[in-house]
C-alpha cells in the first residue's frame, strides 16, 4: 500500500513539478549539497545496508563516485531505497538524481521512459536457483517444466522468464512479488521450486537464505542483463558527469591508478596519467565538464578504481566471490572499455 | 434559506443587485466552478507539457502492446502474448472475485457473530466478543500476513501434502480438489436446477398468498430444498451420470490436474472475510439491539416462537439499521483487497503495477486504478441503495 502511495505521489509530482524535467541538475545538486541516489531495497554486493547501516555495494559505491566528482567528497550522497516498481517514477519525477540500482539497460527504458543509461557497470545474465536437496536430479533449467517460479514483478527478469518457457514449450507457474525481500522469503519458505533473477543476484540472495549450501544456481543463462546507472533525459551536462564518472573508474584501472597510489600518481611522468588526473598545465579536463580539474583524483580516492570496487563488493574480497569474467577490462579479455579521457 | 428568500423578495426592487443574496450566491458558485475548471485545466496541461519535455510517452495506446509477462491466476484466457489492457482486465477480474466471495463469506460470518454476541449462551457470547475484539483491532495487512506467513506457508511441501477426503490435498502451494468434468447431456442438470429454483419461487408465492387468505402455513423451506436437490439429481440419473473427475496427482514439482486454489488467494480471501466479519458482527448487533424490546415481547404475546420472532419481526426491522453501514463495510472490503500486493495475489493493483513498471506509464495506470475502484464502489453503493429501498418498512 505504501508503495502504491509512493507511486501515486511520484506520478502526481511528475505532473505538477514544472522543474522536474528541467535542465541544470548539477546546480540543484550543488545547492542542496548532496547527490540523491536511488538504490535497491537490499541486494548483497550491489546496494545493501551493512551492520552499521551504511550502504555498501557496487551500485552504492558508484553513487559515492558521482558525489566525489561533483563535491570532491564521496560522503555527500543520500540513498533512497526503491522497489523495482518505484524506481523509474522516482527518477522521472526528480525525487532522485541518479538511479544506480542493478537496472537493465533496454531500448524501451532509454526511449519511452525518458531515461538515459550512462553505461554498463556490471554485465549480467539471468539464471535460475533451485533447492538441490528438495529437487535431486534437476541440473538444468530445461527440466523445470511445471515448476512454480518465484520472480520479482516489473522487471526484465519477469519478461525473460515468460519468453524462455514459451520458447522451450514448457509450463510454469509464476509466483510474483513486488519486493525482493518478499520473493526471498517466499522462496525460502518453499513456496516456489525455482528462483529466477540476474545470476549475480542469485549468488547474493543464496547467502541470505536459511541453508545456503542446499541451493544451487543452474548453469543456463537465459538473457543479457547489462546493469547500469541511469539519469533523466533533457540534461546533457548531468548525463555527461555521470557517464564520465563511470569511464573515469575504468580508465583509472587501466592506468593502474588505485585508491592507495593516487597521490603518488599525480607526480607521474606519464602524460596520459597527468592528463587524466588533471595535473597537466592549463588543463580544462574537469571544468569543461562542470566539475573541478582533479575530479578523477577525488573519485578514485573515494571508492578506488573499477577493479577495486568490483573486488571489494562482489569479487574475491566479498562473500559473493564472483569472478571478473566478462566484466574484466578489454585489455584482459573482458567487455569493460572506456573512451579516452583527453 | 427559506427566510432569506422571503426577505429578498420583500425587499424587492429596493435592494441593489450587489446585495441580493440570491444573485450573490449564484455569482460565487460560478466563481468556484470557474476556479476549479481552471485548476484542472492547468494541472492537465502542465502534466502533458512536462511529459512531453521529459520525452516520456503518454496516452493510453500502450494498452494495445504485448504484455510479455505471465499471470498466475486468470479467469479469462491470458498468456504473455496478450495485451497490457487484457492483463489489467485479468487483475480487475481477480479483484472482483476476491471481493465478491469475501463479501459473501464476511456477511454470513458477520451475521453469525452478531447474533452470537447477543446469545443467551455464555460460551457463544464470549467467543463472539473475543473474535470481534481481536480482529477489529488488528490492521488488515497484519491479518493477511497472519494467514499467509503464519498459517499457509508453514503447510508441508507438495511431496508431503495432507490428504483430505474426496481426493483433495492441502499443502504449502495451496488447496487442491478434483475438478468436475461434465459429460454429454449435463445441460439437462442445469435446466433442472433452474427449473427447480423457478418452481420454489412459485411455491413460496402461492404459500404466502394462502397464508394471507387462510392463515395456514406451508413448509416452504423443505419443499424448496427437496425441489432444488431432487430435480437436478433426477436429471443426473436420467441422463446417465455424465460426470467424471480430474483428480490432482503428484508430478515432479507440484500436484497437477484437479483444481488449485493458490495460497495467495486463500490468505487474502480468509483475511478480508475474517477482518470485515468482525465489523459486520458489530453492525448486526447494533441493528438487533436497535429494535425496541416491546416488538419481540408483543410477538411472543401473539404466540410466535423465538425463531419466528427473530425472522419475522426483529430481523426485518434490524435490516433498516444494518444496511447503510453494511454498505461501507462492503466498500472497505473491496478497497482493502488492494493489499493483495503484499502477498503477490495478482489483483488490479498488482498487475497494474507490473504494467506501470514495464511501460513506465505511471499517470495513465494510476488513473485506471482510480477510475476502476471508483466504478466498483459506485456499483456496490447503487446495489446496496436499491436493496435498502426494498428492505425499508412499507406501511400497509
Coordinates of N, CA and C in Angstrom, one line a residue, chain A residues 1 4 7-8 11 14-18 21 84-85 87-89 92 108 111-114 134-135 138 143-148 153-155 158-159 162-163 166 172-178 182 185 189-193 233, chain B residues 42-43 46-47 50-51 53-57 66-72 79-81 148-149 153 159 172-173 252-254 260 262-264 338-339 341-344 349 353-354 356-363 366 369-370:
Chain A
X1 N 0.8 -1.2 0.0 CA 0.0 0.0 0.0 C 0.9 1.2 0.0
X4 N 2.2 1.9 -3.3 CA 1.2 2.5 -4.2 C 1.2 4.0 -4.0
X7 N 4.1 5.6 -5.5 CA 3.9 5.7 -6.9 C 3.0 6.8 -7.3
X8 N 1.9 6.9 -6.6 CA 0.9 7.9 -6.9 C 1.4 9.3 -6.6
X11 N 3.8 10.0 -9.4 CA 3.0 10.4 -10.6 C 2.5 11.8 -10.5
X14 N 5.3 14.2 -10.9 CA 5.6 14.2 -12.3 C 4.7 15.2 -13.0
X15 N 3.5 15.3 -12.7 CA 2.6 16.2 -13.3 C 2.7 17.6 -12.9
X16 N 3.0 17.8 -11.6 CA 3.0 19.1 -11.0 C 4.3 19.9 -11.1
X17 N 5.4 19.2 -10.8 CA 6.6 20.0 -10.7 C 7.1 20.4 -12.1
X18 N 7.0 21.7 -12.3 CA 7.5 22.2 -13.6 C 9.0 22.0 -13.8
X21 N 11.7 18.1 -15.0 CA 12.5 17.7 -16.1 C 13.4 18.8 -16.6
X84 N 11.5 -2.3 -7.5 CA 11.6 -2.3 -9.0 C 10.5 -1.4 -9.6
X85 N 9.3 -1.4 -8.9 CA 8.2 -0.6 -9.4 C 8.4 0.9 -9.3
X87 N 11.2 2.6 -9.1 CA 12.5 3.2 -9.5 C 12.4 4.3 -10.6
X88 N 11.6 4.0 -11.7 CA 11.6 4.9 -12.8 C 10.8 6.1 -12.5
X89 N 9.7 6.0 -11.8 CA 8.9 7.1 -11.4 C 9.7 8.1 -10.5
X92 N 12.1 9.9 -12.9 CA 11.3 10.8 -13.8 C 10.9 12.0 -13.0
X108 N 13.5 0.3 -24.6 CA 12.2 0.9 -24.1 C 12.5 1.9 -23.0
X111 N 14.0 5.1 -24.3 CA 13.2 5.9 -25.2 C 11.9 6.3 -24.5
X112 N 10.9 5.3 -24.4 CA 9.6 5.6 -23.9 C 9.6 6.1 -22.5
X113 N 10.5 5.7 -21.7 CA 10.5 6.1 -20.2 C 11.2 7.4 -20.0
X114 N 11.9 7.9 -21.0 CA 12.6 9.2 -20.8 C 13.8 9.1 -20.0
X134 N 15.9 -30.6 -2.1 CA 14.5 -31.0 -2.3 C 14.2 -31.5 -3.7
X135 N 15.1 -31.1 -4.6 CA 14.9 -31.5 -6.0 C 16.1 -32.2 -6.6
X138 N 17.7 -32.5 -10.6 CA 17.5 -31.4 -11.5 C 18.8 -30.6 -11.7
X143 N 14.8 -28.7 -17.3 CA 14.0 -29.7 -16.5 C 12.9 -29.1 -15.6
X144 N 12.8 -27.7 -15.8 CA 11.9 -27.0 -14.8 C 10.4 -27.0 -15.3
X145 N 10.0 -27.7 -16.3 CA 8.6 -27.7 -16.8 C 7.7 -28.1 -15.6
X146 N 6.7 -27.2 -15.4 CA 5.7 -27.5 -14.4 C 6.1 -26.9 -13.0
X147 N 7.2 -26.2 -12.9 CA 7.7 -25.7 -11.7 C 7.0 -24.4 -11.3
X148 N 6.9 -24.1 -10.0 CA 6.5 -22.8 -9.6 C 7.8 -22.0 -9.4
X153 N 8.2 -8.7 -9.5 CA 7.4 -8.1 -10.6 C 8.0 -6.8 -11.2
X154 N 7.6 -6.6 -12.4 CA 8.0 -5.3 -13.1 C 9.5 -5.3 -13.5
X155 N 10.1 -6.5 -13.7 CA 11.5 -6.5 -14.0 C 11.6 -7.1 -15.4
X158 N 11.1 -10.9 -15.3 CA 9.8 -11.4 -15.5 C 9.4 -11.7 -16.9
X159 N 9.9 -10.8 -17.8 CA 9.6 -10.9 -19.2 C 10.5 -12.1 -19.8
X162 N 9.1 -15.5 -19.0 CA 7.9 -15.9 -19.9 C 8.4 -16.3 -21.3
X163 N 9.4 -15.5 -21.8 CA 9.9 -15.8 -23.2 C 10.6 -17.2 -23.2
X166 N 8.2 -20.1 -22.9 CA 7.4 -20.2 -24.1 C 8.3 -20.8 -25.2
X172 N 4.9 -23.2 -16.6 CA 5.4 -22.8 -15.3 C 4.3 -22.0 -14.6
X173 N 4.5 -21.8 -13.3 CA 3.5 -21.1 -12.5 C 4.2 -20.0 -11.9
X174 N 4.0 -18.7 -12.3 CA 4.8 -17.6 -11.8 C 4.2 -17.2 -10.4
X175 N 5.1 -17.0 -9.5 CA 4.8 -16.5 -8.1 C 5.5 -15.2 -8.0
X176 N 4.7 -14.1 -8.1 CA 5.2 -12.8 -8.3 C 5.1 -11.9 -7.1
X177 N 6.2 -11.3 -6.7 CA 6.1 -10.4 -5.5 C 6.7 -9.1 -6.0
X178 N 6.4 -8.0 -5.3 CA 6.9 -6.7 -5.6 C 8.2 -6.4 -5.1
X182 N 10.4 -10.0 -0.2 CA 9.2 -10.9 -0.2 C 9.4 -12.1 -1.1
X185 N 11.7 -14.4 0.9 CA 11.0 -15.1 2.0 C 10.2 -16.2 1.4
X189 N 10.7 -20.2 2.0 CA 9.6 -20.9 2.7 C 9.1 -22.1 1.8
X190 N 9.7 -22.2 0.6 CA 9.3 -23.4 -0.2 C 8.1 -23.1 -1.1
X191 N 7.7 -21.8 -1.2 CA 6.5 -21.5 -2.0 C 6.8 -21.9 -3.5
X192 N 8.1 -21.7 -3.9 CA 8.4 -22.0 -5.3 C 9.5 -23.1 -5.4
X193 N 9.6 -23.7 -6.6 CA 10.6 -24.6 -6.8 C 11.9 -23.9 -7.2
X233 N 16.3 12.3 -19.0 CA 16.7 12.9 -20.3 C 16.6 14.4 -20.1
Chain B
X42 N -5.1 23.6 -15.7 CA -3.7 23.9 -15.5 C -3.0 22.6 -15.2
X43 N -3.5 21.8 -14.3 CA -2.8 20.6 -13.9 C -2.6 19.6 -15.1
X46 N -0.2 21.2 -17.7 CA 1.2 21.1 -17.1 C 1.7 19.7 -17.2
X47 N 0.9 18.7 -16.9 CA 1.3 17.3 -16.9 C 1.7 16.9 -18.3
X50 N 5.0 18.6 -19.3 CA 6.1 18.1 -18.6 C 6.5 16.7 -19.2
X51 N 5.5 15.9 -19.5 CA 5.8 14.6 -20.0 C 6.4 14.7 -21.4
X53 N 8.2 17.2 -22.4 CA 9.5 17.8 -22.3 C 10.5 16.7 -21.8
X54 N 10.0 15.8 -20.9 CA 10.9 14.8 -20.4 C 11.0 13.6 -21.3
X55 N 10.4 13.7 -22.5 CA 10.4 12.6 -23.5 C 9.8 11.3 -23.0
X56 N 8.8 11.4 -22.2 CA 8.1 10.3 -21.7 C 6.8 10.1 -22.5
X57 N 6.6 8.9 -23.1 CA 5.4 8.7 -23.9 C 4.2 8.8 -23.0
X66 N 2.0 -5.7 -26.5 CA 2.2 -7.1 -26.0 C 2.7 -7.0 -24.5
X67 N 2.0 -7.8 -23.6 CA 2.4 -7.7 -22.2 C 3.7 -8.3 -22.0
X68 N 3.9 -9.6 -22.4 CA 5.2 -10.2 -22.2 C 5.4 -10.9 -20.9
X69 N 4.5 -10.7 -19.9 CA 4.7 -11.4 -18.6 C 3.5 -12.3 -18.4
X70 N 3.7 -13.2 -17.5 CA 2.6 -14.2 -17.2 C 1.9 -13.8 -15.9
X71 N 0.7 -14.2 -15.8 CA 0.0 -14.0 -14.5 C -0.5 -15.4 -14.0
X72 N -0.3 -15.6 -12.7 CA -0.6 -16.9 -12.2 C -2.1 -17.3 -12.2
X79 N -2.1 -15.1 -21.9 CA -0.7 -15.6 -22.0 C 0.2 -14.4 -22.1
X80 N 1.5 -14.6 -22.2 CA 2.4 -13.5 -22.3 C 2.2 -12.7 -23.6
X81 N 1.5 -13.4 -24.6 CA 1.2 -12.7 -25.9 C 0.0 -11.8 -25.8
X148 N -1.1 -15.7 5.6 CA -0.2 -16.1 4.6 C 1.1 -16.7 5.2
X149 N 1.7 -16.0 6.1 CA 3.0 -16.4 6.6 C 2.8 -17.3 7.8
X153 N 1.9 -20.7 4.8 CA 3.3 -21.0 4.4 C 4.0 -22.1 5.2
X159 N 5.2 -32.7 -1.8 CA 5.5 -34.1 -1.6 C 4.8 -34.7 -0.4
X172 N 1.7 -26.4 1.0 CA 2.1 -25.0 1.0 C 1.9 -24.3 -0.3
X173 N 1.5 -25.1 -1.3 CA 1.2 -24.5 -2.6 C -0.3 -24.2 -2.8
X252 N 6.6 -34.1 -10.9 CA 7.9 -33.8 -10.5 C 8.0 -32.7 -9.4
X253 N 7.3 -31.5 -9.7 CA 7.4 -30.4 -8.8 C 6.1 -30.2 -8.0
X254 N 5.0 -30.3 -8.6 CA 3.8 -29.9 -7.9 C 2.8 -31.0 -8.1
X260 N -6.8 -26.0 -8.5 CA -5.9 -25.5 -7.4 C -6.3 -24.1 -6.9
X262 N -4.8 -21.1 -5.0 CA -3.5 -20.8 -4.5 C -3.5 -20.1 -3.1
X263 N -2.4 -20.3 -2.4 CA -2.3 -19.8 -1.0 C -2.5 -18.3 -1.0
X264 N -2.0 -17.6 -2.1 CA -2.2 -16.1 -2.1 C -3.6 -15.7 -2.0
X338 N -6.9 -4.4 -2.3 CA -5.6 -3.9 -2.9 C -4.4 -4.3 -2.1
X339 N -4.6 -4.7 -0.8 CA -3.4 -5.1 0.0 C -2.9 -6.4 -0.5
X341 N -1.2 -7.0 -2.9 CA 0.1 -6.8 -3.5 C 1.2 -7.3 -2.5
X342 N 0.9 -7.2 -1.2 CA 1.9 -7.6 -0.2 C 2.2 -9.1 -0.2
X343 N 1.2 -9.9 -0.7 CA 1.5 -11.3 -0.7 C 1.5 -11.9 -2.1
X344 N 1.4 -11.0 -3.1 CA 1.6 -11.5 -4.5 C 0.4 -12.1 -5.2
X349 N -4.2 -3.9 -8.6 CA -3.1 -3.1 -8.2 C -1.8 -3.8 -8.6
X353 N 0.5 -2.5 -11.4 CA 1.8 -2.1 -11.1 C 2.9 -2.6 -12.0
X354 N 2.7 -3.9 -12.4 CA 3.6 -4.5 -13.3 C 3.6 -3.8 -14.7
X356 N 2.6 -0.8 -15.2 CA 3.2 0.5 -15.0 C 4.7 0.5 -15.1
X357 N 5.3 -0.6 -14.5 CA 6.7 -0.6 -14.5 C 7.3 -1.1 -15.8
X358 N 6.6 -2.0 -16.5 CA 7.1 -2.4 -17.8 C 7.0 -1.3 -18.9
X359 N 5.9 -0.4 -18.7 CA 5.7 0.6 -19.7 C 6.2 2.0 -19.3
X360 N 6.2 2.2 -18.0 CA 6.6 3.5 -17.4 C 5.5 4.5 -17.5
X361 N 4.2 4.0 -17.8 CA 3.1 5.0 -18.0 C 2.4 5.2 -16.6
X362 N 3.1 5.9 -15.7 CA 2.7 6.0 -14.3 C 1.3 6.7 -14.2
X363 N 1.2 7.8 -14.9 CA 0.0 8.6 -14.7 C -1.2 7.8 -15.2
X366 N -2.2 4.9 -12.9 CA -2.8 5.4 -11.7 C -4.3 5.9 -12.0
X369 N -6.4 2.8 -12.2 CA -6.7 2.3 -10.9 C -7.9 3.1 -10.2
X370 N -7.7 4.4 -10.3 CA -8.7 5.2 -9.5 C -10.1 5.1 -10.1

